[in-house]
Coordinates of C-alpha atoms and ligand atoms in Angstrom, one line a residue:
X17 CA -9.3 -32.7 18.2
X18 CA -10.8 -30.2 20.6
X19 CA -12.3 -31.6 23.8
X20 CA -14.3 -30.8 27.0
X21 CA -16.5 -28.0 25.6
X22 CA -17.8 -26.0 28.6
X23 CA -20.4 -23.9 27.3
X24 CA -22.6 -23.7 24.1
X25 CA -23.5 -20.2 22.5
X26 CA -25.4 -19.5 19.6
X27 CA -22.4 -17.5 18.2
X28 CA -18.9 -16.9 18.9
X29 CA -17.2 -13.9 17.5
X30 CA -13.5 -13.1 17.2
X31 CA -12.4 -9.7 18.4
X32 CA -13.9 -6.5 19.9
X33 CA -13.2 -3.9 17.4
X34 CA -15.7 -2.0 15.4
X35 CA -16.7 -5.4 13.8
X36 CA -17.1 -7.5 16.9
X37 CA -18.8 -4.8 19.0
X38 CA -21.7 -4.2 16.4
X39 CA -22.0 -8.0 15.6
X40 CA -22.4 -8.6 19.4
X41 CA -24.9 -5.9 19.7
X42 CA -27.1 -7.1 16.7
X43 CA -27.1 -10.8 17.8
X44 CA -27.9 -9.9 21.4
X45 CA -30.7 -7.7 20.4
X46 CA -32.2 -10.7 18.4
X47 CA -31.9 -12.9 21.4
X48 CA -28.9 -15.0 20.4
X49 CA -26.3 -16.1 23.1
X50 CA -23.1 -14.5 22.1
X51 CA -19.6 -14.5 23.3
X52 CA -16.8 -12.2 22.0
X53 CA -13.2 -13.4 22.4
X54 CA -10.8 -10.6 22.4
X55 CA -7.0 -10.8 22.8
X56 CA -6.5 -7.3 24.3
X57 CA -7.5 -6.2 27.6
X58 CA -10.0 -3.6 26.3
X59 CA -12.2 -3.0 23.3
X60 CA -11.1 -1.1 20.2
X61 CA -9.4 -3.7 17.8
X62 CA -7.0 -2.0 15.7
X63 CA -7.3 1.3 17.7
X64 CA -6.6 -0.6 20.7
X65 CA -3.3 -1.7 19.5
X66 CA -2.1 1.0 17.2
X67 CA -1.2 3.8 20.0
X68 CA 2.1 4.9 18.4
X69 CA 2.7 8.6 18.3
X70 CA 0.7 10.5 15.5
X71 CA -1.8 7.5 15.1
X72 CA -5.0 8.8 13.6
X73 CA -7.5 7.9 11.1
X74 CA -7.6 9.5 7.7
X75 CA -11.3 9.0 7.2
X76 CA -13.3 12.1 8.1
X77 CA -14.5 11.7 11.8
X78 CA -18.3 12.3 11.1
X79 CA -18.1 9.2 8.8
X80 CA -15.8 7.2 10.9
X81 CA -18.3 5.9 13.1
X82 CA -21.4 3.5 13.3
X83 CA -24.8 4.6 11.9
X84 CA -26.9 1.9 13.5
X85 CA -28.1 4.2 16.4
X86 CA -29.4 7.6 15.8
X87 CA -28.9 8.2 19.7
X88 CA -25.5 7.3 19.7
X89 CA -24.8 9.7 16.6
X90 CA -26.4 12.6 18.6
X91 CA -24.6 11.8 21.7
X92 CA -21.0 11.6 20.5
X93 CA -19.0 14.8 19.6
X94 CA -16.0 14.4 17.3
X95 CA -13.4 17.2 17.9
X96 CA -11.4 17.3 14.6
X97 CA -11.8 16.5 10.9
X98 CA -9.4 13.5 11.5
X99 CA -9.8 11.7 14.7
X100 CA -6.9 10.7 16.8
X101 CA -6.5 7.2 17.9
X102 CA -7.2 8.3 21.6
X103 CA -10.5 9.7 20.5
X104 CA -11.6 6.6 18.4
X105 CA -10.7 4.3 21.4
X106 CA -12.9 6.5 23.5
X107 CA -15.6 6.2 21.1
X108 CA -15.5 2.6 21.2
X109 CA -15.3 2.3 24.8
X110 CA -18.4 4.7 25.0
X111 CA -20.3 2.3 22.5
X112 CA -19.3 -0.7 24.7
X113 CA -20.7 1.0 27.8
X114 CA -23.7 2.5 26.2
X115 CA -24.9 -0.9 25.0
X116 CA -23.6 -2.9 28.0
X117 CA -21.3 -5.0 25.7
X118 CA -18.5 -5.8 28.1
X119 CA -20.5 -8.7 30.0
X120 CA -20.4 -10.8 27.0
X121 CA -16.7 -10.1 25.9
X122 CA -13.9 -12.5 27.1
X123 CA -10.8 -10.2 27.3
X124 CA -7.1 -11.3 27.4
X125 CA -8.0 -14.4 25.5
X126 CA -7.0 -15.6 22.1
X127 CA -8.7 -18.2 20.1
X128 CA -6.0 -20.8 18.9
X129 CA -8.4 -23.2 17.2
X130 CA -12.0 -23.5 15.7
X131 CA -13.0 -27.0 14.4
X132 CA -16.2 -27.6 12.7
X133 CA -17.9 -30.9 14.1
X134 CA -20.1 -32.3 11.3
X135 CA -22.2 -34.5 13.7
X136 CA -23.3 -31.9 16.1
X137 CA -23.1 -29.0 13.5
X138 CA -21.2 -27.0 16.0
X139 CA -18.0 -25.2 15.9
X140 CA -15.6 -26.3 18.8
X141 CA -13.5 -23.3 19.8
X142 CA -10.4 -23.5 21.8
X143 CA -8.8 -20.6 23.7
X144 CA -5.3 -19.9 24.8
X145 CA -6.2 -20.4 28.4
X146 CA -7.1 -23.9 27.9
X147 CA -10.9 -23.4 28.0
X148 CA -13.1 -24.3 25.0
X149 CA -16.7 -23.5 24.0
X150 CA -19.0 -24.6 21.4
X151 CA -21.1 -22.3 18.9
X152 CA -23.5 -22.8 16.0
X153 CA -22.0 -19.8 14.2
X154 CA -18.5 -18.8 14.1
X155 CA -17.8 -15.2 13.0
X156 CA -14.6 -13.6 12.3
X157 CA -14.2 -10.0 13.3
X158 CA -10.6 -10.3 13.3
X159 CA -9.9 -7.3 11.1
X160 CA -7.8 -7.3 7.9
X161 CA -4.8 -5.8 9.7
X162 CA -4.1 -7.4 12.9
X163 CA -1.2 -9.9 12.1
X164 CA 1.8 -7.7 12.5
X165 CA 4.8 -8.1 10.3
X166 CA 8.3 -8.0 12.0
X167 CA 10.6 -8.9 9.3
X168 CA 13.1 -11.7 10.3
X169 CA 16.2 -9.6 10.5
X170 CA 19.4 -11.2 11.6
X171 CA 20.4 -10.2 15.2
X172 CA 17.3 -8.5 16.6
X173 CA 17.2 -10.8 19.7
X174 CA 20.7 -9.3 20.7
X175 CA 19.6 -5.6 20.4
X176 CA 20.4 -4.1 23.8
X177 CA 17.9 -1.2 23.1
X178 CA 13.9 -1.2 23.0
X179 CA 12.2 -2.3 20.0
X180 CA 8.5 -1.8 19.3
X181 CA 6.0 -2.5 16.3
X182 CA 3.5 0.4 15.5
X183 CA 0.7 -2.3 15.5
X184 CA 1.3 -3.6 19.1
X185 CA 2.4 -0.5 20.9
X186 CA 2.7 -0.5 24.6
X187 CA 0.0 1.3 26.6
X188 CA 2.6 3.4 28.6
X189 CA 4.1 6.3 26.6
X190 CA 7.5 5.6 25.1
X191 CA 10.0 8.4 25.9
X192 CA 12.0 9.3 22.9
X193 CA 13.6 12.3 24.5
X194 CA 17.3 12.8 23.6
X195 CA 17.4 9.1 22.3
X196 CA 18.8 7.9 18.8
X197 CA 15.7 6.4 17.3
X198 CA 15.6 4.3 14.1
X199 CA 12.4 3.7 12.0
X200 CA 12.1 1.1 9.6
X201 CA 9.0 1.5 7.2
X202 CA 7.3 4.5 5.8
X203 CA 3.7 3.5 4.9
X204 CA 0.7 4.9 6.7
X205 CA 2.1 4.0 10.1
X206 CA 5.6 5.3 9.6
X207 CA 4.5 8.5 7.8
X208 CA 2.1 9.4 10.8
X209 CA 4.9 8.5 13.4
X210 CA 8.1 9.9 11.9
X211 CA 7.1 13.6 12.4
X212 CA 5.9 13.2 15.9
X213 CA 8.9 11.2 16.9
X214 CA 11.4 13.6 15.1
X215 CA 10.0 16.5 17.4
X216 CA 11.2 14.5 20.5
X217 CA 14.0 12.3 19.5
X218 CA 17.7 13.3 19.9
X219 CA 18.3 11.9 16.5
X220 CA 15.9 9.9 14.3
X221 CA 17.3 7.6 11.5
X222 CA 14.5 6.5 9.0
X223 CA 15.2 3.3 7.1
X224 CA 13.3 3.6 3.7
X225 CA 13.0 0.8 1.3
X226 CA 10.4 2.4 -1.1
X227 CA 9.6 6.1 -1.0
X228 CA 5.8 7.0 -0.7
X229 CA 3.4 9.5 -2.2
X230 CA 1.7 11.3 0.7
X231 CA -0.7 14.1 0.7
X232 CA -1.1 16.8 3.4
X233 CA -4.1 15.9 5.7
X234 CA -4.5 19.6 6.9
X235 CA -6.5 18.5 9.9
X236 CA -8.4 21.1 11.9
X237 CA -10.6 21.2 14.9
X238 CA -14.3 21.2 14.1
X239 CA -16.5 24.1 14.9
X240 CA -19.2 22.8 17.3
X241 CA -21.8 24.2 15.2
X242 CA -20.6 22.0 12.4
X243 CA -21.1 19.0 14.7
X244 CA -24.5 20.3 15.6
X245 CA -25.3 20.4 11.9
X246 CA -24.2 16.9 11.3
X247 CA -26.6 15.8 14.0
X248 CA -29.3 17.4 12.5
X249 CA -28.4 15.8 9.1
X250 CA -27.8 12.3 10.7
X251 CA -30.1 10.6 8.0
X252 CA -28.4 12.3 5.1
X253 CA -24.9 11.2 6.5
X254 CA -26.1 7.7 6.7
X255 CA -27.4 7.8 3.4
X256 CA -24.2 9.1 2.0
X257 CA -22.2 6.6 3.8
X258 CA -24.3 3.6 2.7
X259 CA -24.9 4.9 -0.8
X260 CA -21.7 6.0 -2.1
X261 CA -18.8 3.9 -3.7
X262 CA -16.3 4.4 -0.9
X263 CA -18.6 4.5 2.0
X264 CA -18.0 8.0 3.1
X265 CA -18.5 11.5 1.8
X266 CA -15.7 11.6 -0.8
X267 CA -17.1 12.1 -4.3
X268 CA -14.9 11.3 -7.2
X269 CA -15.1 13.8 -10.1
X270 CA -16.4 12.2 -13.0
X271 CA -13.7 13.5 -15.5
X272 CA -10.6 12.0 -17.0
X273 CA -7.3 13.4 -16.1
X274 CA -6.5 13.3 -19.8
X275 CA -9.5 15.4 -20.7
X276 CA -8.2 18.5 -19.2
X277 CA -5.3 20.6 -20.3
X278 CA -2.0 20.5 -18.2
X279 CA -2.8 24.1 -16.9
X280 CA -6.3 22.9 -15.8
X281 CA -5.0 19.9 -14.3
X282 CA -2.2 21.7 -12.3
X283 CA -4.9 24.0 -11.0
X284 CA -7.2 21.2 -10.0
X285 CA -4.3 19.3 -8.3
X286 CA -3.0 22.4 -6.5
X287 CA -6.6 23.2 -5.1
X288 CA -7.0 19.7 -4.0
X289 CA -3.4 19.8 -2.4
X290 CA -4.3 23.0 -0.4
X291 CA -7.6 21.6 0.6
X292 CA -5.8 18.3 1.9
X293 CA -7.0 15.0 2.6
X294 CA -8.4 12.6 0.0
X295 CA -9.8 15.5 -2.4
X296 CA -6.6 14.6 -4.2
X297 CA -7.3 11.3 -5.0
X298 CA -10.8 12.3 -6.0
X299 CA -9.7 14.8 -8.6
X300 CA -10.2 12.5 -11.6
X301 CA -11.8 9.2 -12.4
X302 CA -9.1 7.3 -14.2
X303 CA -6.1 7.8 -11.8
X304 CA -6.1 4.1 -10.8
X305 CA -7.0 2.4 -14.1
X306 CA -5.0 4.7 -16.6
X307 CA -1.2 4.8 -16.5
X308 CA -1.0 8.1 -18.3
X309 CA -3.6 9.7 -16.0
X310 CA -1.8 8.2 -13.0
X311 CA 1.5 9.8 -14.1
X312 CA 0.0 13.3 -14.1
X313 CA -0.9 13.1 -10.5
X314 CA 2.5 11.3 -9.5
X315 CA 4.4 14.0 -11.3
X316 CA 2.5 16.6 -9.5
X317 CA 3.5 15.2 -6.2
X318 CA 7.1 14.6 -7.0
X319 CA 7.4 18.2 -7.8
X320 CA 5.9 19.1 -4.4
X321 CA 8.5 16.8 -2.8
X322 CA 11.4 18.6 -4.6
X323 CA 9.8 22.0 -3.6
X324 CA 9.3 21.0 0.1
X325 CA 12.7 19.1 0.8
X326 CA 15.7 21.5 1.0
X327 CA 18.4 19.0 0.4
X328 CA 18.3 17.9 -3.2
X329 CA 19.9 14.5 -2.3
X330 CA 17.3 13.7 0.3
X331 CA 14.5 14.9 -2.0
X332 CA 15.7 12.6 -4.7
X333 CA 15.6 9.7 -2.2
X334 CA 12.0 10.5 -1.4
X335 CA 10.6 10.4 -4.9
X336 CA 8.4 7.4 -5.6
X337 CA 8.3 5.9 -8.9
X338 CA 5.5 3.3 -8.7
X339 CA 1.8 4.2 -9.6
X340 CA 0.4 6.8 -7.3
X341 CA -2.3 5.4 -5.1
X342 CA -1.6 1.7 -5.8
X343 CA -0.1 1.3 -2.5
X344 CA -2.6 2.7 0.1
X345 CA -2.9 6.4 -0.2
X346 CA -1.2 8.3 2.7
X347 CA -2.3 11.6 4.4
X348 CA 0.4 13.2 6.6
X349 CA 1.0 16.1 8.8
X350 CA 4.5 17.5 7.8
X351 CA 6.0 14.3 6.6
X352 CA 8.3 15.6 3.7
X353 CA 9.2 18.8 6.0
X354 CA 10.3 16.5 8.8
X355 CA 13.5 15.7 6.4
X356 CA 14.4 19.5 6.7
X357 CA 15.1 19.1 10.3
X358 CA 18.7 18.8 11.4
X359 CA 18.1 15.7 13.7
X360 CA 16.7 13.5 11.0
X361 CA 18.6 11.4 8.5
X362 CA 16.9 9.3 5.6
X363 CA 18.8 6.1 4.6
X364 CA 17.8 4.4 1.5
X365 CA 17.8 0.7 2.2
X366 CA 17.0 -0.4 -1.2
X367 CA 20.4 0.8 -2.3
X368 CA 22.0 0.1 0.9
X369 CA 20.3 -2.9 2.4
X370 CA 19.9 -3.8 6.1
X371 CA 22.2 -6.4 6.8
X372 CA 21.5 -7.1 10.5
X373 CA 20.2 -5.6 13.8
X374 CA 23.4 -5.3 16.0
X375 CA 23.5 -5.0 19.7
X376 CA 24.0 -1.3 19.5
X377 CA 21.9 -0.5 16.5
X378 CA 21.5 -1.5 12.7
X379 CA 24.1 -2.4 10.1
X380 CA 23.4 -1.7 6.5
X381 CA 25.9 -2.9 3.7
X382 CA 27.8 0.5 4.1
X383 CA 27.4 1.6 7.6
X384 CA 26.3 0.9 11.2
X385 CA 23.9 3.2 12.9
X386 CA 23.8 3.2 16.7
X387 CA 20.2 3.3 18.2
X388 CA 18.6 3.4 21.6
X389 CA 15.1 2.6 20.3
X390 CA 14.2 0.7 17.0
X391 CA 10.6 1.0 15.8
X392 CA 9.2 -1.3 13.2
X393 CA 6.5 0.4 11.0
X394 CA 6.8 -2.7 8.8
X395 CA 3.0 -3.4 8.6
X396 CA 0.9 -6.6 8.4
X397 CA 0.4 -9.7 6.9
X398 CA -3.1 -8.5 5.6
X399 CA -6.2 -10.1 4.9
X400 CA -5.4 -14.0 5.2
X401 CA -2.6 -13.4 7.8
X402 CA -5.0 -13.1 11.1
X403 CA -7.2 -16.0 9.8
X404 CA -4.3 -18.3 9.1
X405 CA -3.1 -17.5 12.6
X406 CA -6.0 -19.4 13.9
X407 CA -6.4 -23.2 13.2
X408 CA -9.7 -23.1 11.4
X409 CA -10.9 -26.5 10.3
X410 CA -14.2 -27.0 8.4
X411 CA -15.6 -30.4 6.9
X412 CA -13.3 -33.4 7.1
X413 CA -10.7 -31.4 9.2
X414 CA -9.5 -29.2 6.3
X415 CA -7.9 -26.1 7.5
X416 CA -8.6 -22.8 5.9
X417 CA -4.9 -22.4 5.1
X418 CA -5.1 -25.8 3.1
X419 CA -8.0 -25.1 1.4
X420 CA -6.7 -21.6 0.2
X421 CA -3.3 -23.1 -0.5
X422 CA -1.6 -20.8 1.8
X423 CA -3.1 -17.9 0.0
X424 CA -2.6 -18.9 -3.5
X425 CA -6.2 -20.1 -4.0
X426 CA -8.4 -18.0 -1.8
X427 CA -12.0 -18.6 -2.6
X428 CA -14.8 -16.9 -0.8
X429 CA -18.4 -16.0 -1.7
X430 CA -18.8 -12.3 -1.3
X431 CA -16.0 -12.4 1.1
X432 CA -18.6 -13.6 3.6
X433 CA -18.1 -17.1 3.7
X434 CA -16.2 -20.3 1.9
X435 CA -17.3 -23.6 0.9
X436 CA -16.6 -26.4 3.3
X437 CA -16.8 -24.1 6.4
X438 CA -20.5 -24.2 7.5
X439 CA -21.9 -21.3 9.5
X440 CA -18.4 -19.6 9.5
X441 CA -18.8 -15.8 8.5
X442 CA -16.1 -13.3 8.0
X443 CA -16.8 -9.6 8.5
X444 CA -14.8 -7.5 5.8
X445 CA -13.2 -10.9 4.7
X446 CA -11.1 -11.6 1.7
X447 CA -12.6 -10.6 -1.8
X448 CA -15.2 -8.0 0.0
X449 CA -14.6 -4.2 -0.5
X450 CA -13.0 -4.2 3.1
X451 CA -10.3 -1.7 3.3
X452 CA -11.0 0.3 0.2
X453 CA -14.2 1.2 1.7
X454 CA -14.7 3.2 4.9
X455 CA -14.4 0.4 7.3
X456 CA -17.2 1.3 9.7
X457 CA -19.7 1.4 6.7
X458 CA -18.2 -1.9 5.3
X459 CA -18.6 -3.5 8.8
X460 CA -22.1 -2.3 9.5
X461 CA -23.2 -3.6 5.9
X462 CA -21.5 -7.2 6.6
X463 CA -22.7 -7.4 10.3
X464 CA -26.5 -6.5 9.0
X465 CA -26.2 -9.1 6.3
X466 CA -24.8 -11.9 8.7
X467 CA -27.4 -11.0 11.5
X468 CA -30.3 -11.2 9.0
X469 CA -28.9 -14.3 7.7
X470 CA -28.8 -16.0 10.9
X471 CA -32.2 -14.9 11.6
X472 CA -33.4 -16.4 8.4
X473 CA -32.0 -19.5 9.3
X474 CA -33.7 -19.5 12.5
X475 CA -37.0 -18.6 11.1
X476 CA -36.9 -21.4 8.7
X477 CA -35.5 -24.1 11.0
X478 CA -32.3 -24.5 9.1
X479 CA -29.1 -25.6 10.8
X480 CA -26.4 -24.8 8.5
X481 CA -25.4 -22.6 5.4
X482 CA -22.4 -22.5 3.3
X483 CA -21.5 -21.3 -0.2
X484 CA -21.4 -23.6 -3.2
X485 CA -18.1 -24.3 -4.8
X486 CA -19.5 -22.9 -8.1
X487 CA -20.7 -19.7 -6.5
X488 CA -17.3 -19.0 -4.8
X489 CA -15.4 -19.8 -7.9
X490 CA -17.5 -17.4 -9.9
X491 CA -17.2 -14.6 -7.2
X492 CA -13.5 -15.0 -6.8
X493 CA -12.9 -14.8 -10.7
X494 CA -15.0 -11.7 -10.9
X495 CA -13.0 -10.1 -8.2
X496 CA -9.6 -11.1 -10.0
X497 CA -11.1 -9.7 -13.2
X498 CA -12.1 -6.4 -11.7
X499 CA -8.7 -6.1 -10.0
X500 CA -6.8 -6.8 -13.2
X501 CA -8.6 -3.8 -14.7
X502 CA -6.6 -1.4 -12.3
X503 CA -3.2 -0.4 -11.7
X504 CA -3.3 -1.9 -8.0
X505 CA -2.2 -5.3 -9.3
X506 CA 1.0 -3.9 -10.8
X507 CA 2.6 -2.6 -7.7
X508 CA 4.3 -4.5 -4.9
X509 CA 2.3 -3.7 -1.7
X510 CA 0.5 -5.3 1.2
X511 CA -2.6 -5.3 -1.0
X512 CA -0.9 -7.7 -3.4
X513 CA 0.8 -9.7 -0.5
X514 CA 4.2 -8.7 -1.9
X515 CA 5.2 -7.3 1.6
X516 CA 5.4 -10.7 3.1
X517 CA 8.3 -13.0 2.1
X518 CA 7.0 -16.1 0.4
X519 CA 3.3 -15.0 0.5
X520 CA 1.5 -15.9 -2.6
X521 CA 0.6 -12.9 -4.8
X522 CA -3.0 -12.2 -4.9
X523 CA -5.4 -9.2 -4.8
X524 CA -8.2 -9.9 -2.1
X525 CA -10.0 -6.7 -2.1
X526 CA -13.2 -6.4 -4.3
X527 CA -12.9 -3.2 -6.3
X528 CA -16.3 -3.4 -8.0
X529 CA -17.6 -0.6 -5.7
X530 CA -19.4 -0.5 -2.6
X531 CA -22.8 0.2 -4.1
X532 CA -22.7 -2.6 -6.6
X533 CA -21.4 -5.0 -3.8
X534 CA -24.2 -4.2 -1.6
X535 CA -26.8 -4.8 -4.1
X536 CA -25.4 -8.0 -4.9
X537 CA -25.4 -9.1 -1.3
X538 CA -28.9 -7.9 -1.0
X539 CA -30.0 -9.8 -4.1
X540 CA -28.6 -13.0 -2.7
X541 CA -30.4 -12.8 0.5
X542 CA -33.5 -11.7 -1.1
X543 CA -33.3 -14.8 -3.3
X544 CA -33.4 -17.0 -0.1
X545 CA -29.4 -17.3 -0.3
X546 CA -28.8 -18.3 -3.8
X547 CA -25.1 -19.5 -4.1
X548 CA -25.3 -21.1 -0.6
X549 CA -26.6 -24.5 0.5
X550 CA -28.9 -24.5 3.4
X551 CA -29.7 -27.5 5.3
X552 CA -31.4 -28.7 8.4
X553 CA -30.1 -31.5 10.5
X554 CA -33.1 -33.6 9.8
X555 CA -32.0 -33.6 6.0
X556 CA -28.3 -34.4 7.1
X557 CA -29.2 -37.4 9.0
Ligands
NAP615 P1 2.7 -0.8 5.2 O1 1.9 0.2 4.6 O2 2.7 -2.3 4.7 O3 4.0 -0.1 5.3 C1 5.2 -0.9 5.7 C2 6.6 -0.3 5.5 O4 7.5 -1.0 5.9 C3 6.8 0.1 4.0 O5 7.5 1.3 4.1 C4 7.7 -1.3 3.7 O6 8.5 -1.1 2.5 C5 8.4 -1.2 5.0 N1 9.0 -2.6 5.2 C6 8.3 -3.7 5.3 N2 9.4 -4.8 5.4 C7 10.6 -4.2 5.3 C8 11.9 -4.7 5.4 N3 12.1 -6.2 5.6 N4 12.9 -3.8 5.2 C9 12.6 -2.7 5.0 N5 11.4 -2.1 5.0 C10 10.4 -2.8 5.1 O7 2.2 -0.9 6.7 P2 1.6 0.3 7.7 O8 2.4 1.7 7.4 O9 1.4 -0.2 9.2 O10 0.2 0.5 7.1 C11 -0.8 -0.6 6.6 C12 -2.0 -0.2 6.5 O11 -2.7 0.0 7.8 C13 -2.3 0.9 5.6 O12 -2.2 0.7 4.3 C14 -3.7 1.2 6.0 O13 -4.6 0.5 5.3 C15 -3.7 0.9 7.5 N6 -3.3 2.3 8.2 C16 -4.4 3.3 8.2 C17 -4.1 4.4 8.9 C18 -5.2 5.5 8.8 O14 -4.8 6.6 8.9 N7 -6.4 5.0 8.7 C19 -2.8 4.5 9.7 C20 -2.1 3.4 9.7 C21 -2.3 2.4 9.0 P3 8.0 -1.3 1.1 O15 7.1 -0.3 0.7 O16 9.4 -1.4 0.4 O17 7.5 -2.6 1.3

């Protein structure tokens, strides 16, 4: 039991990333006392921690921002199509300063536990510094990808060199010059880091378990006149972001890949490949639902890999064979080309598995590789990981982990809340569209819904709100059914939880589209929160 509450807030929010900053802004504007608790020493969330070389966003800058403030949109100038981590972090710092948010953020602090007290209808929240606070509303802005995964390789503790995880990168620059560097992992983070590190390292060895499909980003600097135009079109950009299935400017062509001839398809794929970015994933409407359609895109990329990579043996190792796009699609800058460099070696650790980390490097079944620096680009315990890292307990002292059976039985209503955990909200929680929508758009929609909900409770003198078991069963079933109609569930990925040893397999991203999802959320609020139980303490006593 948590004791000695010091201060009571209307709301406590976990994390000062895109979610936490906007949640704080909305609640404070409405007059609620709010405290954000942030583990880092600055704002930024995922963009605070992911400082690895090459880190950038693969959503177009002009859509990868807030839309809640026209003034903010007019003031900020993005410099390139895909913003680098540094620029996004500067943007979030600018937001924090402009809206004077820092004064309500407690930095360098982690929430260890949050327990709901049924008598006081308050959350008791305990921090790692021994302090605790109470709050009526407990809101998670912890992010979907903040619990880093460092696989439990034998011997890591004996490694004499330096090792890093891409998602917990040090603030100071890591010097790769002349060093023997090893990278384990080639998802979005590895694919961005590998070409940059190869330019600097003495030798780079990439330990690849599953090859990836990646598409050239073809990033470029924006013309200032284009940025000026986007400012003039702020309302239209906002409308596109909040009214499209993916929350950004990407339009998927409403044509099946199987409707067009192989020649037409090649032309379409080639044009999209030359254009760069997610134009490629938007070429046909059935790439993620139809195996045959998917194969046409996969074959095109496999042919590109063979064309780009000079050494046929290396090219062969780089050929993926799972359904294209069912692991998170990746954009790159010179990734496959990097394997043509003399200082880069690719090791296939599916065929030659990693046995241990040694004091001097890494040993596979067949060979030992001497390394000065080892880099884990090994991803995250996604969706549930960050929530399970906190001891969150609802009614009757039941933990979230217990209720969700360690991830085997995740049940939420709209990904916003879960039965038995009153006044607990999740921003981009499991079973909401989250990472398969442009994150700032998904976040703004959730924050607005939560802020409006809190205001509704206040206006109606209500103390608590939580989903009914029936509503969350129905929503979770719907999520699973939609996911089963796609190819995503057929691939081992962090989306399915297959990247974490022992993690139950499930697909926790809602795939019914952002527009439908938003409409459903709006209907629920307009109905007076159908599917939720609302009560006041008067009725509880
Ligand atoms: P990831 O996609 O999960 O990739 C992890 C990599 O590590 C995979 O290649 C995986 O191989 C490998 N790996 C994991 N455990 C391993 C082990 N025990 N032995 C050997 N290899 C192992 O992680 P990520 O690259 O950090 O990306 C995670 C997500 O973050 C992305 O999907 C995306 O949503 C987000 N992200 C976005 C951007 C952006 O541009 N917006 C940039 C970076 C990250 P397997 O494939 O075999 O599991």
